[in-house]
């Protein structure tokens, strides 16, 4: 057997919380399309894979199923999939052995509301598809191994459907991608139908629409146009995710058949009748707390700019832009910043109300647009979810098994035989202390290691 060594020693946090099982419910509307494992490819994988066997041994493994973490576990990976996991796994003589004694292993994080546009590429002059792949590499370097992009251009649909090997600056394994195509913001039913059908014809896994007036600064999408998008989703078997803000809009969208509440309700606390309606529907609720944070936190230089974990891969040109006094002044005088600051407090309370009511809370951040740093914002979101009142284990389940189920993603979200080998290696246990996600050392997507995870300098640009 061949041996590879690991370095470092574990750190432990202060508390432990039981995980909560994913609840399954019958659905009364089309569920997210589940594609074959052949279609859910790692975009960076070579066209032909040799079924190399690797045994990751000795780790403490939290598998995302709801079971407690287990010590002294061997994770056996053949090709891109897990073939065995447990304390008494037989390791073939031909296997490469990677000792992970003292390390913590968990499933890769899944973001069911992100965005990829190529705006975070270190090479902004590259082809649009290569820039998107660089965005996906950035996500993966922070441990986000799958992204559902709810609002992107046609290039993202092309990348999501690609099976070619990534080359150049984005070479190597990176995050998986599912995409919605452009957000539907049409004013008429005919226009809404045309855009939605074009997205589906282009390979969209989701449709995305906006029902929001941006705190009174814009006109919301008319309801007949909203209905037209939902009709296309029903006809074509594609789920519809809805951007919303107000409780009454959320109530109406549930009645109309939305497939995902893609943001927090942020105007008022959700009442008992709505929570019962939401729980009964089986529709998932996505908090996106960091979206609100990004609207006001840059009024001055935020503390997280000094976090070495942030600095490891944060895009330097965006950091410089947000440190500009003129840009910070723009945040201070923004007519909506104070409103979104208050909305964040409402979102915190509604997150816990939804969670306690048994609603499936799916992990999502709305990261990807300017000022919302892909990868790091996912860790911020986890920390904020726990600060709001979720246990670390429940927040992590939201970002793994629950997110996979809510996003319609197959073969990811848990570490079990037959699942794709998407997993993280950390130096400390985030089920005890959620901020231990900072101790991320290695990331694997489909059994292939993501390059540059632990080295600083990945955010040059």
mmCIF file of C-alpha atoms in Angstrom, residues 12-17 386 391-393 429-434:
data_model
loop_
_atom_site.group_PDB
_atom_site.id
_atom_site.type_symbol
_atom_site.label_atom_id
_atom_site.label_comp_id
_atom_site.label_asym_id
_atom_site.label_seq_id
_atom_site.Cartn_x
_atom_site.Cartn_y
_atom_site.Cartn_z
ATOM 1 C CA UNK A 12 -11.968 21.279 19.795
ATOM 2 C CA UNK A 13 -14.767 23.691 20.476
ATOM 3 C CA UNK A 14 -17.034 24.066 23.446
ATOM 4 C CA UNK A 15 -20.392 22.395 22.796
ATOM 5 C CA UNK A 16 -22.118 19.624 20.873
ATOM 6 C CA UNK A 17 -25.638 19.415 19.443
ATOM 7 C CA UNK A 386 -25.709 29.510 14.599
ATOM 8 C CA UNK A 391 -27.161 24.333 16.579
ATOM 9 C CA UNK A 392 -23.885 23.825 14.684
ATOM 10 C CA UNK A 393 -24.972 20.352 13.595
ATOM 11 C CA UNK A 429 -14.747 19.854 14.692
ATOM 12 C CA UNK A 430 -17.364 22.404 13.512
ATOM 13 C CA UNK A 431 -20.214 20.413 15.094
ATOM 14 C CA UNK A 432 -18.768 21.571 18.421
ATOM 15 C CA UNK A 433 -17.740 25.087 17.381
ATOM 16 C CA UNK A 434 -19.126 26.292 14.037
#
